[in-house]
């Protein structure tokens, strides 16, 4: 493999790793937002019952 091909392969591998990390971060963010939303709804429901 020549140097140009190796450089391209490395750039592709780095981009894929970045994509994977970004997807993980987004999944965690959405999960946290869903949990906080559920807690807020339950909190409002509890307040409304008083």
Short mmCIF file of C-alpha atoms in Angstrom, two decimals:
data_model
loop_
_atom_site.label_atom_id
_atom_site.label_comp_id
_atom_site.label_asym_id
_atom_site.label_seq_id
_atom_site.Cartn_x
_atom_site.Cartn_y
_atom_site.Cartn_z
CA UNK A 1 0.00 0.00 0.00
CA UNK A 2 1.45 3.36 -0.88
CA UNK A 3 1.56 6.30 1.48
CA UNK A 4 -1.40 8.07 -0.14
CA UNK A 5 -3.65 5.02 0.27
CA UNK A 6 -2.54 4.59 3.88
CA UNK A 7 -3.28 8.23 4.60
CA UNK A 8 -6.76 7.90 3.07
CA UNK A 9 -7.46 4.69 5.00
CA UNK A 10 -6.39 6.37 8.23
CA UNK A 11 -8.56 9.41 7.53
CA UNK A 12 -11.56 7.15 6.87
CA UNK A 13 -10.93 5.20 10.09
CA UNK A 14 -10.70 8.44 12.10
CA UNK A 15 -13.92 9.75 10.52
CA UNK A 16 -15.75 6.51 11.36
CA UNK A 17 -14.52 6.64 14.95
CA UNK A 18 -15.69 10.26 15.22
CA UNK A 19 -19.10 9.28 13.82
CA UNK A 20 -19.40 6.47 16.33
CA UNK A 21 -18.47 8.76 19.21
CA UNK A 22 -20.92 11.42 18.02
CA UNK A 23 -23.74 8.87 17.80
CA UNK A 24 -22.97 7.66 21.33
CA UNK A 25 -23.01 11.22 22.67
CA UNK A 26 -26.31 11.97 20.91
CA UNK A 27 -27.87 8.77 22.25
CA UNK A 28 -26.82 9.67 25.80
CA UNK A 29 -28.09 13.22 25.36
CA UNK A 30 -31.49 12.05 24.08
CA UNK A 31 -31.74 9.50 26.88
CA UNK A 32 -30.98 12.14 29.50
CA UNK A 33 -33.54 14.50 27.94
CA UNK A 34 -36.18 11.76 27.94
CA UNK A 35 -35.51 10.93 31.60
CA UNK A 36 -35.65 14.59 32.64
CA UNK A 37 -38.88 15.06 30.69
CA UNK A 38 -40.45 12.03 32.39
CA UNK A 39 -39.37 13.31 35.81
CA UNK A 40 -40.81 16.75 35.04
CA UNK A 41 -44.13 15.25 33.92
CA UNK A 42 -44.33 13.06 37.02
CA UNK A 43 -43.44 16.05 39.18
CA UNK A 44 -46.17 18.17 37.62
CA UNK A 45 -48.66 15.33 38.01
CA UNK A 46 -47.74 14.99 41.69
CA UNK A 47 -48.13 18.75 42.22
CA UNK A 48 -51.46 18.72 40.43
CA UNK A 49 -52.82 16.05 42.74
CA UNK A 50 -52.43 18.23 45.84
#
